[in-house]
Amino acid sequence: MAVEAKPLGLDGPAAHILMGVREDETIFPRAWAFERIGHQVRPFPTKHTNFPDASICAFDPKSGAWTREDGLTALVDHYALWAVKSWHRQEFGWWPGPQIGKCALYRRNEFDVREWCGCGSGIPYGFCHYQRDKQVPDELAQREFTALFGLDYQNRQTPTVIVEAARTRWKTLPALDSLIF
Ligand SMILES: [Zn+2]
């Protein structure tokens, strides 16, 4: 399903969110967000999106932050808050709030020094893993990332079928199975 969220108020910017939710519990919901749909499609930046399909990573699925009992409205709230954080970063240069960053390559490519480190320490990246991450040789950092995610760092983009659906303003929604990559 597709929703338009305006978490900053009706005069504020819109987050156009396409959600793929299945009844069975085997596959966790997926969602993609666009700042603009229609003729000029613009997906949100890829910060805190999943590899490789650039779907929204609003929270750790294993954390219990959202369960099916919480319902779809609560899920949209998570995605809308993610959009607010993305706008904050676009405006001020850093991502607000807790975040997960498990390896050096990911952190040094995507984390501002003012953001939470992501290792679990709860202190800013600049005061935590920043110096250590800089020392890690590129090849080792790349290998560490590939071992964690099973693919190369660059390999992350919104699937064509979803971009095309956004171009039609969701007049034609992709088949649910095509949303699971
Ligand atoms: Zn750290």
PDB file of C-alpha atoms and ligand atoms in Angstrom:
ATOM      1  CA  MET A   1       0.000   0.000   0.000  1.00  0.00           C
ATOM      2  CA  ALA A   2       1.075   3.599  -0.465  1.00  0.00           C
ATOM      3  CA  VAL A   3       0.684   6.436   2.032  1.00  0.00           C
ATOM      4  CA  GLU A   4       1.506  10.120   2.091  1.00  0.00           C
ATOM      5  CA  ALA A   5       2.830  11.256   5.466  1.00  0.00           C
ATOM      6  CA  LYS A   6       3.204  14.878   6.513  1.00  0.00           C
ATOM      7  CA  PRO A   7       4.836  14.535   9.922  1.00  0.00           C
ATOM      8  CA  LEU A   8       5.807  18.240  10.118  1.00  0.00           C
ATOM      9  CA  GLY A   9       2.228  19.395   9.515  1.00  0.00           C
ATOM     10  CA  LEU A  10       0.009  19.847   6.485  1.00  0.00           C
ATOM     11  CA  ASP A  11       2.112  22.766   5.216  1.00  0.00           C
ATOM     12  CA  GLY A  12       5.293  20.754   5.537  1.00  0.00           C
ATOM     13  CA  PRO A  13       6.998  18.424   3.085  1.00  0.00           C
ATOM     14  CA  ALA A  14       5.495  15.047   2.213  1.00  0.00           C
ATOM     15  CA  ALA A  15       7.028  11.623   2.547  1.00  0.00           C
ATOM     16  CA  HIS A  16       5.514   9.276  -0.023  1.00  0.00           C
ATOM     17  CA  ILE A  17       5.890   5.792   1.389  1.00  0.00           C
ATOM     18  CA  LEU A  18       5.277   2.501  -0.383  1.00  0.00           C
ATOM     19  CA  MET A  19       4.838  -0.353   2.070  1.00  0.00           C
ATOM     20  CA  GLY A  20       4.897  -4.066   1.386  1.00  0.00           C
ATOM     21  CA  VAL A  21       3.320  -5.998   4.257  1.00  0.00           C
ATOM     22  CA  ARG A  22       2.453  -9.660   4.141  1.00  0.00           C
ATOM     23  CA  GLU A  23      -0.064 -11.459   6.315  1.00  0.00           C
ATOM     24  CA  ASP A  24       2.293 -14.281   7.070  1.00  0.00           C
ATOM     25  CA  GLU A  25       5.038 -13.613   9.552  1.00  0.00           C
ATOM     26  CA  THR A  26       7.853 -15.077   7.512  1.00  0.00           C
ATOM     27  CA  ILE A  27       8.746 -11.814   5.811  1.00  0.00           C
ATOM     28  CA  PHE A  28       9.172  -8.565   7.683  1.00  0.00           C
ATOM     29  CA  PRO A  29       7.484  -5.488   6.113  1.00  0.00           C
ATOM     30  CA  ARG A  30       9.478  -3.481   3.568  1.00  0.00           C
ATOM     31  CA  ALA A  31       9.007   0.150   2.653  1.00  0.00           C
ATOM     32  CA  TRP A  32      10.501   2.761   0.342  1.00  0.00           C
ATOM     33  CA  ALA A  33      10.202   6.504   0.737  1.00  0.00           C
ATOM     34  CA  PHE A  34      10.173   9.275  -1.862  1.00  0.00           C
ATOM     35  CA  GLU A  35      10.390  13.007  -1.418  1.00  0.00           C
ATOM     36  CA  ARG A  36       8.726  13.457  -4.770  1.00  0.00           C
ATOM     37  CA  ILE A  37       6.625  11.155  -6.941  1.00  0.00           C
ATOM     38  CA  GLY A  38       5.082  11.636 -10.355  1.00  0.00           C
ATOM     39  CA  HIS A  39       6.976  13.117 -13.283  1.00  0.00           C
ATOM     40  CA  GLN A  40      10.125  13.918 -11.297  1.00  0.00           C
ATOM     41  CA  VAL A  41      10.693  11.022  -8.942  1.00  0.00           C
ATOM     42  CA  ARG A  42      13.063  11.636  -6.038  1.00  0.00           C
ATOM     43  CA  PRO A  43      13.783   8.899  -3.515  1.00  0.00           C
ATOM     44  CA  PHE A  44      15.032   9.872  -0.063  1.00  0.00           C
ATOM     45  CA  PRO A  45      18.825   9.711   0.398  1.00  0.00           C
ATOM     46  CA  THR A  46      20.090   6.227   1.174  1.00  0.00           C
ATOM     47  CA  LYS A  47      21.243   6.981   4.735  1.00  0.00           C
ATOM     48  CA  HIS A  48      19.716   4.274   6.940  1.00  0.00           C
ATOM     49  CA  THR A  49      18.324   2.166   4.154  1.00  0.00           C
ATOM     50  CA  ASN A  50      18.865  -1.564   3.758  1.00  0.00           C
ATOM     51  CA  PHE A  51      21.323  -3.292   1.462  1.00  0.00           C
ATOM     52  CA  PRO A  52      20.847  -3.899  -1.431  1.00  0.00           C
ATOM     53  CA  ASP A  53      17.315  -2.592  -2.146  1.00  0.00           C
ATOM     54  CA  ALA A  54      17.489   0.790  -0.346  1.00  0.00           C
ATOM     55  CA  SER A  55      14.329   0.028   1.602  1.00  0.00           C
ATOM     56  CA  ILE A  56      13.795   2.055   4.770  1.00  0.00           C
ATOM     57  CA  CYS A  57      15.738   0.934   7.826  1.00  0.00           C
ATOM     58  CA  ALA A  58      13.746   2.723  10.517  1.00  0.00           C
ATOM     59  CA  PHE A  59      14.574   0.298  13.344  1.00  0.00           C
ATOM     60  CA  ASP A  60      16.127  -3.078  13.967  1.00  0.00           C
ATOM     61  CA  PRO A  61      13.428  -5.677  13.114  1.00  0.00           C
ATOM     62  CA  LYS A  62      14.734  -7.901  15.893  1.00  0.00           C
ATOM     63  CA  SER A  63      14.486  -5.159  18.518  1.00  0.00           C
ATOM     64  CA  GLY A  64      10.727  -5.455  18.993  1.00  0.00           C
ATOM     65  CA  ALA A  65      10.308  -1.740  18.213  1.00  0.00           C
ATOM     66  CA  TRP A  66       7.351  -2.783  16.051  1.00  0.00           C
ATOM     67  CA  THR A  67       5.320  -5.996  16.056  1.00  0.00           C
ATOM     68  CA  ARG A  68       2.271  -6.968  13.995  1.00  0.00           C
ATOM     69  CA  GLU A  69       0.058  -6.410  17.041  1.00  0.00           C
ATOM     70  CA  ASP A  70       1.063  -2.721  16.983  1.00  0.00           C
ATOM     71  CA  GLY A  71      -0.693  -2.348  13.619  1.00  0.00           C
ATOM     72  CA  LEU A  72      -0.003  -0.539  10.387  1.00  0.00           C
ATOM     73  CA  THR A  73      -0.520   2.983  11.748  1.00  0.00           C
ATOM     74  CA  ALA A  74       2.313   2.456  14.218  1.00  0.00           C
ATOM     75  CA  LEU A  75       4.471   1.153  11.380  1.00  0.00           C
ATOM     76  CA  VAL A  76       3.767   4.268   9.287  1.00  0.00           C
ATOM     77  CA  ASP A  77       4.703   6.360  12.337  1.00  0.00           C
ATOM     78  CA  HIS A  78       8.114   4.673  12.418  1.00  0.00           C
ATOM     79  CA  TYR A  79       8.650   5.413   8.716  1.00  0.00           C
ATOM     80  CA  ALA A  80       7.423   9.014   9.081  1.00  0.00           C
ATOM     81  CA  LEU A  81       9.844   9.582  11.962  1.00  0.00           C
ATOM     82  CA  TRP A  82      12.620   8.126   9.801  1.00  0.00           C
ATOM     83  CA  ALA A  83      11.700  10.713   7.141  1.00  0.00           C
ATOM     84  CA  VAL A  84      11.902  13.526   9.712  1.00  0.00           C
ATOM     85  CA  LYS A  85      15.387  12.343  10.715  1.00  0.00           C
ATOM     86  CA  SER A  86      16.423  12.250   7.065  1.00  0.00           C
ATOM     87  CA  TRP A  87      15.197  15.830   6.561  1.00  0.00           C
ATOM     88  CA  HIS A  88      17.069  16.840   9.717  1.00  0.00           C
ATOM     89  CA  ARG A  89      20.270  15.399   8.264  1.00  0.00           C
ATOM     90  CA  GLN A  90      19.700  17.095   4.917  1.00  0.00           C
ATOM     91  CA  GLU A  91      19.181  20.415   6.712  1.00  0.00           C
ATOM     92  CA  PHE A  92      21.797  20.227   9.485  1.00  0.00           C
ATOM     93  CA  GLY A  93      24.248  17.575   8.271  1.00  0.00           C
ATOM     94  CA  TRP A  94      23.748  14.907  10.905  1.00  0.00           C
ATOM     95  CA  TRP A  95      21.309  12.120  11.771  1.00  0.00           C
ATOM     96  CA  PRO A  96      19.556  12.634  15.120  1.00  0.00           C
ATOM     97  CA  GLY A  97      18.982   9.844  17.622  1.00  0.00           C
ATOM     98  CA  PRO A  98      20.278   6.321  18.097  1.00  0.00           C
ATOM     99  CA  GLN A  99      21.640   4.377  15.126  1.00  0.00           C
ATOM    100  CA  ILE A 100      23.392   1.100  14.472  1.00  0.00           C
ATOM    101  CA  GLY A 101      26.768   0.981  12.745  1.00  0.00           C
ATOM    102  CA  LYS A 102      28.507  -2.335  13.022  1.00  0.00           C
ATOM    103  CA  CYS A 103      31.634  -1.858  10.923  1.00  0.00           C
ATOM    104  CA  ALA A 104      34.304   0.724  10.150  1.00  0.00           C
ATOM    105  CA  LEU A 105      33.571   1.116   6.432  1.00  0.00           C
ATOM    106  CA  TYR A 106      29.885   1.845   6.973  1.00  0.00           C
ATOM    107  CA  ARG A 107      30.523   4.257   9.830  1.00  0.00           C
ATOM    108  CA  ARG A 108      33.230   6.250   8.145  1.00  0.00           C
ATOM    109  CA  ASN A 109      31.295   6.527   4.883  1.00  0.00           C
ATOM    110  CA  GLU A 110      27.942   7.429   6.374  1.00  0.00           C
ATOM    111  CA  PHE A 111      28.377   8.780   9.893  1.00  0.00           C
ATOM    112  CA  ASP A 112      28.970  12.401  10.782  1.00  0.00           C
ATOM    113  CA  VAL A 113      31.178  12.907  13.854  1.00  0.00           C
ATOM    114  CA  ARG A 114      28.225  14.535  15.644  1.00  0.00           C
ATOM    115  CA  GLU A 115      26.020  11.439  15.274  1.00  0.00           C
ATOM    116  CA  TRP A 116      25.716   8.562  17.736  1.00  0.00           C
ATOM    117  CA  CYS A 117      28.554   6.134  17.126  1.00  0.00           C
ATOM    118  CA  GLY A 118      26.378   3.116  16.471  1.00  0.00           C
ATOM    119  CA  CYS A 119      28.582   0.650  18.353  1.00  0.00           C
ATOM    120  CA  GLY A 120      26.314   0.834  21.383  1.00  0.00           C
ATOM    121  CA  SER A 121      28.438   3.230  23.432  1.00  0.00           C
ATOM    122  CA  GLY A 122      25.822   5.996  23.307  1.00  0.00           C
ATOM    123  CA  ILE A 123      28.419   8.716  22.684  1.00  0.00           C
ATOM    124  CA  PRO A 124      29.098  10.743  19.510  1.00  0.00           C
ATOM    125  CA  TYR A 125      31.027   9.046  16.713  1.00  0.00           C
ATOM    126  CA  GLY A 126      33.721  11.751  16.821  1.00  0.00           C
ATOM    127  CA  PHE A 127      34.577  10.819  20.400  1.00  0.00           C
ATOM    128  CA  CYS A 128      34.190   7.061  19.952  1.00  0.00           C
ATOM    129  CA  HIS A 129      35.190   4.896  16.950  1.00  0.00           C
ATOM    130  CA  TYR A 130      36.045   7.751  14.549  1.00  0.00           C
ATOM    131  CA  GLN A 131      39.839   7.730  15.065  1.00  0.00           C
ATOM    132  CA  ARG A 132      40.063   3.932  15.160  1.00  0.00           C
ATOM    133  CA  ASP A 133      37.915   3.570  12.009  1.00  0.00           C
ATOM    134  CA  LYS A 134      40.269   5.884  10.096  1.00  0.00           C
ATOM    135  CA  GLN A 135      43.187   3.525  10.786  1.00  0.00           C
ATOM    136  CA  VAL A 136      41.485   0.474   9.249  1.00  0.00           C
ATOM    137  CA  PRO A 137      42.992  -0.226   5.783  1.00  0.00           C
ATOM    138  CA  ASP A 138      40.462   0.027   2.919  1.00  0.00           C
ATOM    139  CA  GLU A 139      40.765  -3.592   1.903  1.00  0.00           C
ATOM    140  CA  LEU A 140      40.206  -4.881   5.424  1.00  0.00           C
ATOM    141  CA  ALA A 141      37.256  -2.513   5.929  1.00  0.00           C
ATOM    142  CA  GLN A 142      35.702  -3.697   2.662  1.00  0.00           C
ATOM    143  CA  ARG A 143      36.154  -7.332   3.639  1.00  0.00           C
ATOM    144  CA  GLU A 144      34.615  -6.732   7.054  1.00  0.00           C
ATOM    145  CA  PHE A 145      31.599  -5.081   5.414  1.00  0.00           C
ATOM    146  CA  THR A 146      31.144  -7.849   2.836  1.00  0.00           C
ATOM    147  CA  ALA A 147      31.321 -10.483   5.574  1.00  0.00           C
ATOM    148  CA  LEU A 148      28.572  -8.689   7.505  1.00  0.00           C
ATOM    149  CA  PHE A 149      26.199  -7.873   4.651  1.00  0.00           C
ATOM    150  CA  GLY A 150      27.113 -10.385   1.950  1.00  0.00           C
ATOM    151  CA  LEU A 151      27.633  -7.728  -0.743  1.00  0.00           C
ATOM    152  CA  ASP A 152      29.711  -4.709  -1.671  1.00  0.00           C
ATOM    153  CA  TYR A 153      29.148  -1.340  -0.076  1.00  0.00           C
ATOM    154  CA  GLN A 154      28.028   0.449  -3.259  1.00  0.00           C
ATOM    155  CA  ASN A 155      25.385  -2.118  -4.031  1.00  0.00           C
ATOM    156  CA  ARG A 156      22.302  -0.257  -2.779  1.00  0.00           C
ATOM    157  CA  GLN A 157      19.552   1.294  -4.869  1.00  0.00           C
ATOM    158  CA  THR A 158      15.781   1.500  -5.147  1.00  0.00           C
ATOM    159  CA  PRO A 159      14.498  -1.258  -7.479  1.00  0.00           C
ATOM    160  CA  THR A 160      13.349  -0.035 -10.890  1.00  0.00           C
ATOM    161  CA  VAL A 161       9.867  -1.519 -10.447  1.00  0.00           C
ATOM    162  CA  ILE A 162       9.337   0.719  -7.404  1.00  0.00           C
ATOM    163  CA  VAL A 163      10.713   3.862  -9.052  1.00  0.00           C
ATOM    164  CA  GLU A 164       8.371   3.207 -12.002  1.00  0.00           C
ATOM    165  CA  ALA A 165       5.393   2.798  -9.638  1.00  0.00           C
ATOM    166  CA  ALA A 166       6.306   6.113  -7.995  1.00  0.00           C
ATOM    167  CA  ARG A 167       6.361   7.724 -11.446  1.00  0.00           C
ATOM    168  CA  THR A 168       2.692   6.719 -11.892  1.00  0.00           C
ATOM    169  CA  ARG A 169       1.870   8.118  -8.423  1.00  0.00           C
ATOM    170  CA  TRP A 170       1.091   4.547  -7.349  1.00  0.00           C
ATOM    171  CA  LYS A 171      -1.634   4.105  -9.995  1.00  0.00           C
ATOM    172  CA  THR A 172      -0.030   0.753 -10.646  1.00  0.00           C
ATOM    173  CA  LEU A 173       1.364  -0.867  -7.542  1.00  0.00           C
ATOM    174  CA  PRO A 174       4.014  -3.537  -7.993  1.00  0.00           C
ATOM    175  CA  ALA A 175       3.021  -7.079  -7.105  1.00  0.00           C
ATOM    176  CA  LEU A 176       3.793  -7.818  -3.469  1.00  0.00           C
ATOM    177  CA  ASP A 177       6.196 -10.598  -4.327  1.00  0.00           C
ATOM    178  CA  SER A 178       8.206  -8.207  -6.452  1.00  0.00           C
ATOM    179  CA  LEU A 179       8.874  -6.114  -3.327  1.00  0.00           C
ATOM    180  CA  ILE A 180      10.725  -8.907  -1.592  1.00  0.00           C
ATOM    181  CA  PHE A 181      14.310  -9.001  -2.785  1.00  0.00           C
TER     182      PHE A 181
HETATM  183 ZN    ZN B   1      31.878   3.511  18.997  1.00  0.00          ZN
END
